[in-house]
mmCIF file of C-alpha atoms and ligand atoms in Angstrom:
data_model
loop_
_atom_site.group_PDB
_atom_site.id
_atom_site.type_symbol
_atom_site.label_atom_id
_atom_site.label_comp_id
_atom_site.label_asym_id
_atom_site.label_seq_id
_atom_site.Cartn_x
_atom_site.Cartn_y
_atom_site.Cartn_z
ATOM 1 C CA UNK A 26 9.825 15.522 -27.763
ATOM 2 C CA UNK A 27 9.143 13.777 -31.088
ATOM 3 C CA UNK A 28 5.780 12.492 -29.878
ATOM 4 C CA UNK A 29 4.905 15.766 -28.663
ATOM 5 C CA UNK A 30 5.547 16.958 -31.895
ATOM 6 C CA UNK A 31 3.754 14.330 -33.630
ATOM 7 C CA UNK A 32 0.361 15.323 -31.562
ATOM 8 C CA UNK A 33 0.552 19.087 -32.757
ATOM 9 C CA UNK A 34 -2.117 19.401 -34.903
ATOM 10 C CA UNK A 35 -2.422 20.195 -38.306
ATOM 11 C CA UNK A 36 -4.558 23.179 -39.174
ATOM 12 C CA UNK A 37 -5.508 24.475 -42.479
ATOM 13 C CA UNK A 38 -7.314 28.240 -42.623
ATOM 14 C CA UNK A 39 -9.409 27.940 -45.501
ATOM 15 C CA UNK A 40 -10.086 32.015 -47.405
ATOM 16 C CA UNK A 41 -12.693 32.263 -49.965
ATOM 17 C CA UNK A 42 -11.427 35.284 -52.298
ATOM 18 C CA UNK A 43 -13.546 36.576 -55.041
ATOM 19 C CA UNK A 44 -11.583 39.103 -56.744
ATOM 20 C CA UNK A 45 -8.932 40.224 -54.031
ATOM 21 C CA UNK A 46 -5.926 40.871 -55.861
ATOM 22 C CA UNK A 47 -5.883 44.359 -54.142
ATOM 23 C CA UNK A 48 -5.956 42.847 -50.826
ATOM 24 C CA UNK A 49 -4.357 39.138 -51.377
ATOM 25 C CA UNK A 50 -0.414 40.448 -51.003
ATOM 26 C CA UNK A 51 -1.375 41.905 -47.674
ATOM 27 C CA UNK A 52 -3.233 38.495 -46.455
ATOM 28 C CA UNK A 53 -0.305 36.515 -47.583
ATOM 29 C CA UNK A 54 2.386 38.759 -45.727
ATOM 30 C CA UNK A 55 0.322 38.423 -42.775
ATOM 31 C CA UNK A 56 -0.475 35.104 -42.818
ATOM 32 C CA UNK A 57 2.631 33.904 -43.489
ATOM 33 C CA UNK A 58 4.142 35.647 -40.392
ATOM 34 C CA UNK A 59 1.295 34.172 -38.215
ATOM 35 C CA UNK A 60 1.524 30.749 -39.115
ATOM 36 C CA UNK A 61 5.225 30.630 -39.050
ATOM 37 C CA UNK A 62 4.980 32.042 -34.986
ATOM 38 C CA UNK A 63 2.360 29.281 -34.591
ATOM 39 C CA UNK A 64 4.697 26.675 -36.029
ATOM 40 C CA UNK A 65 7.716 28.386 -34.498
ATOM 41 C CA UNK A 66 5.444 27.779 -30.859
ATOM 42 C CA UNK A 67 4.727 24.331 -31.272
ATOM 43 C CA UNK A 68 0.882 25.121 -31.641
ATOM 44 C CA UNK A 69 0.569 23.233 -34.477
ATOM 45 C CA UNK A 70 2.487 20.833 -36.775
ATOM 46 C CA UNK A 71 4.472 22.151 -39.329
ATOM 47 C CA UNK A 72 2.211 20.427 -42.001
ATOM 48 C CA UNK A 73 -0.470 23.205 -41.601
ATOM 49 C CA UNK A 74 -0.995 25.249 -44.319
ATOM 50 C CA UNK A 75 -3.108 28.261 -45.881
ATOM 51 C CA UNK A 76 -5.794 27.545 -48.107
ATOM 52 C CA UNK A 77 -7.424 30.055 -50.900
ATOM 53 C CA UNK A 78 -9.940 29.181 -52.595
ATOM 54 C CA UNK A 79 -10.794 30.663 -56.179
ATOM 55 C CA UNK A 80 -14.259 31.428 -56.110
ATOM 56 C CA UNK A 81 -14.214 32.237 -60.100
ATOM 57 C CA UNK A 82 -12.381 35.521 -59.788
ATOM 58 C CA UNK A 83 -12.483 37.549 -63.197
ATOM 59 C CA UNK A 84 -8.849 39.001 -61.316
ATOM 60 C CA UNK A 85 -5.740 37.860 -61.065
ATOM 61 C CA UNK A 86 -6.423 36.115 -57.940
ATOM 62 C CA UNK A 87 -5.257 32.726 -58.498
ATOM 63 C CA UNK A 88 -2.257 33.913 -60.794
ATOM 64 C CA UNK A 89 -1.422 35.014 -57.227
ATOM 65 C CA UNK A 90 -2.354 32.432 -55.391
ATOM 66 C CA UNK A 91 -0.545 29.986 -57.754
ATOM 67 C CA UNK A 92 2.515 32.480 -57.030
ATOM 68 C CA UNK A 93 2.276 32.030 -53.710
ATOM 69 C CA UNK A 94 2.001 28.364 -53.777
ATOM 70 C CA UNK A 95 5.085 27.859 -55.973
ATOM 71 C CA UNK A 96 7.283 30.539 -53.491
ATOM 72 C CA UNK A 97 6.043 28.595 -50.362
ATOM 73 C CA UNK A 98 4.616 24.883 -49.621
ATOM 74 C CA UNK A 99 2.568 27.234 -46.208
ATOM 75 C CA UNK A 100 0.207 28.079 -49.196
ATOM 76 C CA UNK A 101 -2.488 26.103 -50.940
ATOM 77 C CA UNK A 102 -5.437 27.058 -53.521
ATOM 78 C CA UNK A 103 -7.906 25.321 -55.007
ATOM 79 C CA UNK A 104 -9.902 27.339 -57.661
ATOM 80 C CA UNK A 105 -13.823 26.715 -58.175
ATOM 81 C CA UNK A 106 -15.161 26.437 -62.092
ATOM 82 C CA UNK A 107 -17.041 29.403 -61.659
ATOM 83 C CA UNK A 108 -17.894 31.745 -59.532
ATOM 84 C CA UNK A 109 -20.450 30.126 -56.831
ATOM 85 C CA UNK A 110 -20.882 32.412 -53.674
ATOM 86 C CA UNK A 111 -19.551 32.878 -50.858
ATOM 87 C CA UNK A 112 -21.251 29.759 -48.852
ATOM 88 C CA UNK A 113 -19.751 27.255 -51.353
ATOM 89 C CA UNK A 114 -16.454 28.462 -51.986
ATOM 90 C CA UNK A 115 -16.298 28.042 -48.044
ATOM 91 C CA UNK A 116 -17.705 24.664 -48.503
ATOM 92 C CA UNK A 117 -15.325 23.376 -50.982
ATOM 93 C CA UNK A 118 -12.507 24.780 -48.801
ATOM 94 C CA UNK A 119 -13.378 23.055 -45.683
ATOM 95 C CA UNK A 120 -14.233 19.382 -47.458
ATOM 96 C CA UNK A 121 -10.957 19.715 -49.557
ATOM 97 C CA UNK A 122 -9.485 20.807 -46.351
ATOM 98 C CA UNK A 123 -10.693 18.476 -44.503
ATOM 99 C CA UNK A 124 -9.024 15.281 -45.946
ATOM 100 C CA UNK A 125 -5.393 16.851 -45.206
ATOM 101 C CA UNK A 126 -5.575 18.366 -41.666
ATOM 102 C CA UNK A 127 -7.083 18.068 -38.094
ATOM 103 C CA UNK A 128 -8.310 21.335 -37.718
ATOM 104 C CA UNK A 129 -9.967 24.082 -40.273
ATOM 105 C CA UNK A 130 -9.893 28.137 -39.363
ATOM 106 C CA UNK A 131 -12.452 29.479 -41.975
ATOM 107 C CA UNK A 132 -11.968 33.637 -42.491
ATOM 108 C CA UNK A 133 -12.499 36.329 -44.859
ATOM 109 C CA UNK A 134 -9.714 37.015 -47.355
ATOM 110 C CA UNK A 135 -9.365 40.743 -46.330
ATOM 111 C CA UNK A 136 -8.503 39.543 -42.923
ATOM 112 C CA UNK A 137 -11.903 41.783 -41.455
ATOM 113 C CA UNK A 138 -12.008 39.429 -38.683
ATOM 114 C CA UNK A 139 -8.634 40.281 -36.316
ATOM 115 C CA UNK A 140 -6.136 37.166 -36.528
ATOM 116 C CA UNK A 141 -5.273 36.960 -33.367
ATOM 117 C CA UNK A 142 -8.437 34.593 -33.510
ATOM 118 C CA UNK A 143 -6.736 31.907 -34.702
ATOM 119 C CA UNK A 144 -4.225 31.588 -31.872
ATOM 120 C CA UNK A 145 -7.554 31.859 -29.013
ATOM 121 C CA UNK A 146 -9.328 29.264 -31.227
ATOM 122 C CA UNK A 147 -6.272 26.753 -31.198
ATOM 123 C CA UNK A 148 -6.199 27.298 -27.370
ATOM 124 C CA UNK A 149 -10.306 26.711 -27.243
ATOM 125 C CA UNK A 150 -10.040 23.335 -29.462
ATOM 126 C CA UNK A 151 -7.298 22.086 -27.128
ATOM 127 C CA UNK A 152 -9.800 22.577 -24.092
ATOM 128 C CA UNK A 153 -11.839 19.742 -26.349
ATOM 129 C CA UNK A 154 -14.177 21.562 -28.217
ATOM 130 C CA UNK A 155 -14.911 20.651 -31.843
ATOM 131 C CA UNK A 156 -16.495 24.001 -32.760
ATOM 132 C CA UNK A 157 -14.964 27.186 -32.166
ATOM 133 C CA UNK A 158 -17.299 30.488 -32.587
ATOM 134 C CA UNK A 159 -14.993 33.515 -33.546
ATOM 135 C CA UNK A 160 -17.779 36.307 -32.553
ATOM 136 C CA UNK A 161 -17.018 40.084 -33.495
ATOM 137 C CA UNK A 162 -16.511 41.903 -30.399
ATOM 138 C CA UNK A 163 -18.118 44.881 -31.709
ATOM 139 C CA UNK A 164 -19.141 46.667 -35.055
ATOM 140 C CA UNK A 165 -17.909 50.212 -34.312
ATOM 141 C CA UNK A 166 -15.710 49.794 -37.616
ATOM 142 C CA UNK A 167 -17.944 48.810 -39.379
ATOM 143 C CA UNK A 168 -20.563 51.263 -41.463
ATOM 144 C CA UNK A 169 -23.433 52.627 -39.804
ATOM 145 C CA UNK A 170 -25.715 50.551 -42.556
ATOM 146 C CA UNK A 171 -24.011 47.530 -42.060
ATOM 147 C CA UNK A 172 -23.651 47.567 -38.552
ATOM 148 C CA UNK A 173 -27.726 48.312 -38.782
ATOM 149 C CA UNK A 174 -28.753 45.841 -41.063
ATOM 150 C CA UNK A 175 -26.650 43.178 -39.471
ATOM 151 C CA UNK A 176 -28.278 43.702 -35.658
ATOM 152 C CA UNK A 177 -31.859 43.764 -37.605
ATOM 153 C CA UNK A 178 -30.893 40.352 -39.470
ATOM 154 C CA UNK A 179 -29.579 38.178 -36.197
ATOM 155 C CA UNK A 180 -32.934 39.959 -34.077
ATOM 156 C CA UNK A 181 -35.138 38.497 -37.073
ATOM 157 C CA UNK A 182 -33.422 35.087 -36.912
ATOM 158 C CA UNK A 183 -33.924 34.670 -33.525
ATOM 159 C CA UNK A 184 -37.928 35.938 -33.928
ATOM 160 C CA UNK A 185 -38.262 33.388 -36.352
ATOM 161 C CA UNK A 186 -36.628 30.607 -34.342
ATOM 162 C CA UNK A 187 -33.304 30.187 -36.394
ATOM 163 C CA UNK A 188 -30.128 29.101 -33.541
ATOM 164 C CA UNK A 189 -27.295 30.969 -34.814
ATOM 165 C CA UNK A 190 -24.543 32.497 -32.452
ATOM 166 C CA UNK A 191 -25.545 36.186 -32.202
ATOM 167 C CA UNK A 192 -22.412 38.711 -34.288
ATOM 168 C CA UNK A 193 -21.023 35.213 -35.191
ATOM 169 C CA UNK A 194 -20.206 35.255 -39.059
ATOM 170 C CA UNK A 195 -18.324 32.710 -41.105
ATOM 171 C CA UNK A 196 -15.056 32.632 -38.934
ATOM 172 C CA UNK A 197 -15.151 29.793 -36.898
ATOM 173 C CA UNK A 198 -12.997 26.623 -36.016
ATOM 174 C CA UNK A 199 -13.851 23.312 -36.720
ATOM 175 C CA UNK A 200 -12.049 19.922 -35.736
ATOM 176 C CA UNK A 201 -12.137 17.160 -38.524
ATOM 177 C CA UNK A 202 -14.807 15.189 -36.405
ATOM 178 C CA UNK A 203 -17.156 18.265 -37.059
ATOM 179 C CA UNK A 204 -16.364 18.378 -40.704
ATOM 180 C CA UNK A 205 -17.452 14.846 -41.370
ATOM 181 C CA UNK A 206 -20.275 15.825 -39.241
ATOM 182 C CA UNK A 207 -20.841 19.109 -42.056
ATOM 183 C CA UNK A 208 -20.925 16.799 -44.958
ATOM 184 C CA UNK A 209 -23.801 15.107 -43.755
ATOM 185 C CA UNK A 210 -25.943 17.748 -44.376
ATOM 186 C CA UNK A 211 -26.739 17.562 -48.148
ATOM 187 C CA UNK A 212 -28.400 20.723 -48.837
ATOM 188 C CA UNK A 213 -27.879 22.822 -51.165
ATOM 189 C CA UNK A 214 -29.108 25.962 -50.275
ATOM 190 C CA UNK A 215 -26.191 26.825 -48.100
ATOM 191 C CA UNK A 216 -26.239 29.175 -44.988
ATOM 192 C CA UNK A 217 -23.381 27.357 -42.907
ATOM 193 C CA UNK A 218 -24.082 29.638 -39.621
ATOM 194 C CA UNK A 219 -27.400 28.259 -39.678
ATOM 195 C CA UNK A 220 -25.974 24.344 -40.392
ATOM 196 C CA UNK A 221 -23.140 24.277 -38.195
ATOM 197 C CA UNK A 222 -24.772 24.892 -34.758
ATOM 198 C CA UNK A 223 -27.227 21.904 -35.744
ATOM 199 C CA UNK A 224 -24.018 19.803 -35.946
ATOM 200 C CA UNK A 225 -23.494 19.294 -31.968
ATOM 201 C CA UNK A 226 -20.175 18.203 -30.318
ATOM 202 C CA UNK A 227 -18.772 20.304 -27.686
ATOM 203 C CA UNK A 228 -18.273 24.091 -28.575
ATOM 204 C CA UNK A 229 -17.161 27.410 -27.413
ATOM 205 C CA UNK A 230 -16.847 31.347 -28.519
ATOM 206 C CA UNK A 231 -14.052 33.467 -28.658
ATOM 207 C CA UNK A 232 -14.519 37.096 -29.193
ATOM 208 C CA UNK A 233 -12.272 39.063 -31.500
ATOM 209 C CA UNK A 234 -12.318 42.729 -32.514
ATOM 210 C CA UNK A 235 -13.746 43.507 -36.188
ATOM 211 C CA UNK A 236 -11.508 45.607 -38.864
ATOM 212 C CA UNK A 237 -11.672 47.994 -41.366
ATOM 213 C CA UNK A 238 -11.098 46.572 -44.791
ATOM 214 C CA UNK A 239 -7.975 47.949 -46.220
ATOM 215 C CA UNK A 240 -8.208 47.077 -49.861
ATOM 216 C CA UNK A 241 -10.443 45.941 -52.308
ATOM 217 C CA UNK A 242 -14.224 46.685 -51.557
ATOM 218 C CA UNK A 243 -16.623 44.615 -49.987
ATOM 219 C CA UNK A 244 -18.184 41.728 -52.224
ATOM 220 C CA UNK A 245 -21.340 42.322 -50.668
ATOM 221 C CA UNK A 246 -23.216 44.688 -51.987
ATOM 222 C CA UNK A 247 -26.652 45.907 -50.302
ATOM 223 C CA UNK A 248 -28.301 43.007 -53.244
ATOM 224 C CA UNK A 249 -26.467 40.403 -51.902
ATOM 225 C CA UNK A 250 -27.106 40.821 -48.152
ATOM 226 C CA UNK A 251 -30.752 40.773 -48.553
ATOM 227 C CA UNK A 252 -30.505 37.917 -50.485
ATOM 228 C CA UNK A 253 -28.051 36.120 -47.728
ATOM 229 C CA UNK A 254 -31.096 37.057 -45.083
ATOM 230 C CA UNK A 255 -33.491 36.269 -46.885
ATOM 231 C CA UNK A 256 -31.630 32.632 -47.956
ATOM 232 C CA UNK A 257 -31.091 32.337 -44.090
ATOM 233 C CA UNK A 258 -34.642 32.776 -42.486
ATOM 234 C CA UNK A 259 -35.835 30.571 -45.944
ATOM 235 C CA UNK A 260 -34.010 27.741 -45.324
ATOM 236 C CA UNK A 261 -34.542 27.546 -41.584
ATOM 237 C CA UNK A 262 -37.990 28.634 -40.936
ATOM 238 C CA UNK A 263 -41.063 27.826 -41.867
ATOM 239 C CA UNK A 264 -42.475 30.626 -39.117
ATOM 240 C CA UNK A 265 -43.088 33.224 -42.361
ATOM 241 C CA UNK A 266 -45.659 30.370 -43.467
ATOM 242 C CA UNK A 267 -47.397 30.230 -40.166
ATOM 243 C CA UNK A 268 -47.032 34.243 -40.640
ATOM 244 C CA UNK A 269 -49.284 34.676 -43.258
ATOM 245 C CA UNK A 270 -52.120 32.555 -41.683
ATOM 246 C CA UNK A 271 -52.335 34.406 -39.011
ATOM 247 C CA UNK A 272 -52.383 37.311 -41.210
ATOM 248 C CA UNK A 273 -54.711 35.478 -43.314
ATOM 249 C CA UNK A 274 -57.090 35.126 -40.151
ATOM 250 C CA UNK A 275 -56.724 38.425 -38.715
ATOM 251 C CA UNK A 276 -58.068 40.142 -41.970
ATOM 252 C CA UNK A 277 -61.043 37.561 -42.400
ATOM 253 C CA UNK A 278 -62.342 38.196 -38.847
ATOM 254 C CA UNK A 279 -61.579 42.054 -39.596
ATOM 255 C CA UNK A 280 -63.869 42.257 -43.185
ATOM 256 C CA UNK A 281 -66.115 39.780 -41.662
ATOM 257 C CA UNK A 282 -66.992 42.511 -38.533
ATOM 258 C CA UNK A 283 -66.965 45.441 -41.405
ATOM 259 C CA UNK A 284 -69.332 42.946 -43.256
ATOM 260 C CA UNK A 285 -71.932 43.109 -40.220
ATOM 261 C CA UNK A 286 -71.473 46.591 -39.333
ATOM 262 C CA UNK A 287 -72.340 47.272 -42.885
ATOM 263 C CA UNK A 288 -75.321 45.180 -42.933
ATOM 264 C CA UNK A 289 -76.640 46.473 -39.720
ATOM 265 C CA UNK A 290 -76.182 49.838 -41.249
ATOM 266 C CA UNK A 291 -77.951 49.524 -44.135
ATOM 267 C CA UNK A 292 -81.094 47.333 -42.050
ATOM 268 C CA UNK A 293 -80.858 50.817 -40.021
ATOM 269 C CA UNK A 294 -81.457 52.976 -43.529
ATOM 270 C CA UNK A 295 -78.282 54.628 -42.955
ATOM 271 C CA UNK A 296 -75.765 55.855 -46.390
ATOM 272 C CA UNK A 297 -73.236 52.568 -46.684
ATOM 273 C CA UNK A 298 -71.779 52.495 -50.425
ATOM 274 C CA UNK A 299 -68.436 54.002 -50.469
ATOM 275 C CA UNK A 300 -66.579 53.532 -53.900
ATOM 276 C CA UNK A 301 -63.071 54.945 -52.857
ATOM 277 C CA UNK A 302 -63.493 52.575 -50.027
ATOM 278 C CA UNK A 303 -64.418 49.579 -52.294
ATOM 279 C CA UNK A 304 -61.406 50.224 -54.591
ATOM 280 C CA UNK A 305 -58.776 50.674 -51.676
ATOM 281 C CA UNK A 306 -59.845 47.444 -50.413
ATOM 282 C CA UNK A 307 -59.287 45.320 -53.568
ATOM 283 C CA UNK A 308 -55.977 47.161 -53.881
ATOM 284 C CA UNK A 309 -55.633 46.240 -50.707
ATOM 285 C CA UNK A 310 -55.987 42.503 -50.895
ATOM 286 C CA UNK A 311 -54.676 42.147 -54.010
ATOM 287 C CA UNK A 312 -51.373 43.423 -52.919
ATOM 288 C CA UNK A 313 -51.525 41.025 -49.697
ATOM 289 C CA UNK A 314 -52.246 38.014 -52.228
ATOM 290 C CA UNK A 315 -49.434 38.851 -54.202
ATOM 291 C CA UNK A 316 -47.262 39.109 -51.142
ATOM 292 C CA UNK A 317 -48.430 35.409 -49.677
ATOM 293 C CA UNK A 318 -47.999 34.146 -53.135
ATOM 294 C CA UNK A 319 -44.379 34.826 -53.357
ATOM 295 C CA UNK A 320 -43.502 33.566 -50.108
ATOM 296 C CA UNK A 321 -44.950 30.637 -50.629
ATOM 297 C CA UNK A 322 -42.889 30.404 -53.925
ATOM 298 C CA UNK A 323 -40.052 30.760 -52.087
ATOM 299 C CA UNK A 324 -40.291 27.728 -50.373
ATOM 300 C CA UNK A 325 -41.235 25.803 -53.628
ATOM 301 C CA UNK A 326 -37.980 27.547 -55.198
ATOM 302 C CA UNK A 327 -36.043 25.649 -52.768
ATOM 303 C CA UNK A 328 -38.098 22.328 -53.247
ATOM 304 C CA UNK A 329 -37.122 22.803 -56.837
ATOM 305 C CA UNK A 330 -33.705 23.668 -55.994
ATOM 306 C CA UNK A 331 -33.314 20.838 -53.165
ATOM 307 C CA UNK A 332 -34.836 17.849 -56.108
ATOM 308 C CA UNK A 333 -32.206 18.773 -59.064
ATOM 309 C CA UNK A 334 -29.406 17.985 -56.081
ATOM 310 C CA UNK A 335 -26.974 20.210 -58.669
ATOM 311 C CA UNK A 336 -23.673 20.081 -57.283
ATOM 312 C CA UNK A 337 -22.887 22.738 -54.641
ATOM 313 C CA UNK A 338 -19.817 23.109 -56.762
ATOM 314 C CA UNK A 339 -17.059 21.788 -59.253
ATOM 315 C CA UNK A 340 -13.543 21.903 -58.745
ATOM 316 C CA UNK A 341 -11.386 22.737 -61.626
ATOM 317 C CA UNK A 342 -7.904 22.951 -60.549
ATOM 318 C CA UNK A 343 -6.012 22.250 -57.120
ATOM 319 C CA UNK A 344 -2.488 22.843 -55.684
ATOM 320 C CA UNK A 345 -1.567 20.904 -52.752
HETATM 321 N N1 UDP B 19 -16.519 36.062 -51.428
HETATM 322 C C1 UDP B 19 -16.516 34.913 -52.241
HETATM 323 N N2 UDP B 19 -17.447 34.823 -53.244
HETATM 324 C C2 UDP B 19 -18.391 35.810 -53.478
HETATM 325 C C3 UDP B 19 -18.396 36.950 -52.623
HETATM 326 C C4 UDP B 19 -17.458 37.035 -51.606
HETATM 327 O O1 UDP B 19 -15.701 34.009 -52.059
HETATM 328 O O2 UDP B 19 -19.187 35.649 -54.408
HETATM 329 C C5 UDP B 19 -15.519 36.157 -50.337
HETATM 330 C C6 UDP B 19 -14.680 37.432 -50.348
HETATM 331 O O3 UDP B 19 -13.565 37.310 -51.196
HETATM 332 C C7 UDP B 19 -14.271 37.540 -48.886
HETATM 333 C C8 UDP B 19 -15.481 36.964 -48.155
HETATM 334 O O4 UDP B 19 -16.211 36.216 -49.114
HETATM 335 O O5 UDP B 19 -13.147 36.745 -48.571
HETATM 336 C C9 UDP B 19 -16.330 38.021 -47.513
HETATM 337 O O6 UDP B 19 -16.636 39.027 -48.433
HETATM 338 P P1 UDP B 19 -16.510 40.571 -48.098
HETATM 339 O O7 UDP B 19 -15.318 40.838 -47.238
HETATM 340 O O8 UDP B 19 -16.560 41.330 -49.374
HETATM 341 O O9 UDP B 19 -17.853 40.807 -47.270
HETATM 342 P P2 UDP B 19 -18.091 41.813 -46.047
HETATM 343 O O10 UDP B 19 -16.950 41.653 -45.098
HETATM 344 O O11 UDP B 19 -18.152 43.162 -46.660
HETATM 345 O O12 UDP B 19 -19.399 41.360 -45.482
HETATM 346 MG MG1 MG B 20 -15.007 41.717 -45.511
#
């Protein structure tokens, strides 16, 4: 029995919260009762824990979470200097995490993704895989713009030749062997659902329906999306590059053919000069310049990023 017990394993679920203190009591409650039943079951040691991590909240989300830590040894926090995004308050969680515990459950703090995840995922890493997909079963609670923009963004990926597990979002299971696998990869422009598949190791999905957020509102606004998708196809892809050759080409060979049918025109005396047509042309181009330009400073913007090596982030305080 007490070697049985000794091979449960130890699983930390790592929550990034950025201002949640309307949602975080909730979480707790939940969690609490969740992890106790898993304990309670013998599916995993009794040395698991919950993890929060701070990402800068201007709230009084880690006055709770330091609460919550002091009332029960189940919870732990770290808190980030500042607030850093999503991507690397997830980051931080799982390499903190990682050190203390055989297995890491990432989530959302507002519990979106349906816990009885955790429990299938457990099951799924005992079957020896070392990545667990949690995929949403469907989006019908989700807002008809979100549920949108999200199909358009996983369709683009895949155009553009990015592998990542379709409706999959940031909940996922990953053994410690993964993990050390995770901190390999040194970039800093983060966009894990793009990193982690490039990991390997033996993996699975488990599908889980999607809820309504109870409290709080979401942290990401219609800004931050774009920027997420835009971060994602970026840092994976250099198909937008290739893009804009083609598009490069296509007009050449088109305003070389207007060229000739211009000149043959005028060899056959017939009225060529068009002003309005002249202007709407260098409008025209001069738009599409602009538009390669930028893309290609995109990629340079992540050159520049990817030399300075900043850190992907500091912590500043830690309970565990
Ligand atoms: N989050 C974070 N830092 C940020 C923005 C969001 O740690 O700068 C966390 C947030 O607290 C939540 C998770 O990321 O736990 C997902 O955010 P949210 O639920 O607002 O996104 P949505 O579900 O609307 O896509
Ligand atoms: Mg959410």
């Amino acid at each position: 029995m007490l070697v049985k017990k000794l091979k449960l394993p130890i699983l930390y679920l790592v929550l990034p919260c950025y201002n949640e203190e309307e949602i975080l009591p909730l979480t707790k409650k939940t969690l609490e009762e969740e992890m106790s039943n898993l304990i309670n079951n013998e599916k995993i040691s009794n040395l698991s824990k919950v993890m929060f991590v701070n990402d800068g909240s201007k709230d009084k989300t880690w006055s709770l979470i330091k609460k919550y830590h002091e009332e029960n040894s189940l919870f732990a926090g770290i808190s980030l200097s500042r607030n850093k995004g999503h991507q690397n308050a997830l980051l931080a969680g799982l390499m903190v995490a990682k050190e203390k515990s055989d297995i890491v459950i990432s989530m959302d703090a507002d519990l979106q993704d349906d816990i009885s995840v955790i429990s299938k995922m457990i099951d799924a890493y005992k079957e020896g895989n070392e990545i667990v997909y949690g995929v949403r079963e469907s989006r019908q609670k989700d807002t008809w713009f979100k549920r949108n923009s999200a199909e358009l963004f996983y369709k683009l990926m895949k155009m553009m030749g990015v592998e990542v597990v379709y409706n999959h979002a940031d909940c996922r299971l990953m053994s410690k062997k993964a993990l050390d696998g995770l901190e390999q990869f040194q970039e800093v422009n983060l966009f894990l659902r793009g990193i982690v598949p490039l990991i390997g190791y033996q993996s699975s999905v488990v599908y889980y329906p999607r809820n309504q957020r109870v409290a709080g509102e979401s942290k990401y606004p219609f800004k931050k999306m774009l920027n997420f998708a835009l971060e994602g196809i970026t840092s994976f892809s250099v198909k937008p590059l290739r893009l804009i050759i083609m598009l490069g080409l296509i007009i050449t060979i088109i305003s070389f053919l207007f060229l000739v049918t211009c000149l043959i025109s005028k060899f056959t005396n017939h009225f060529v000069s068009d002003l309005k047509f002249i202007l709407l042309s260098i409008w025209f181009i001069g738009g599409l310049l602009m538009l390669c330009i930028g893309l290609v400073g995109e990629y340079i913007g992540k050159i520049y990023n990817e030399v300075k090596k900043r850190p992907r982030y500091i912590i500043k305080e830690e309970l565990l």
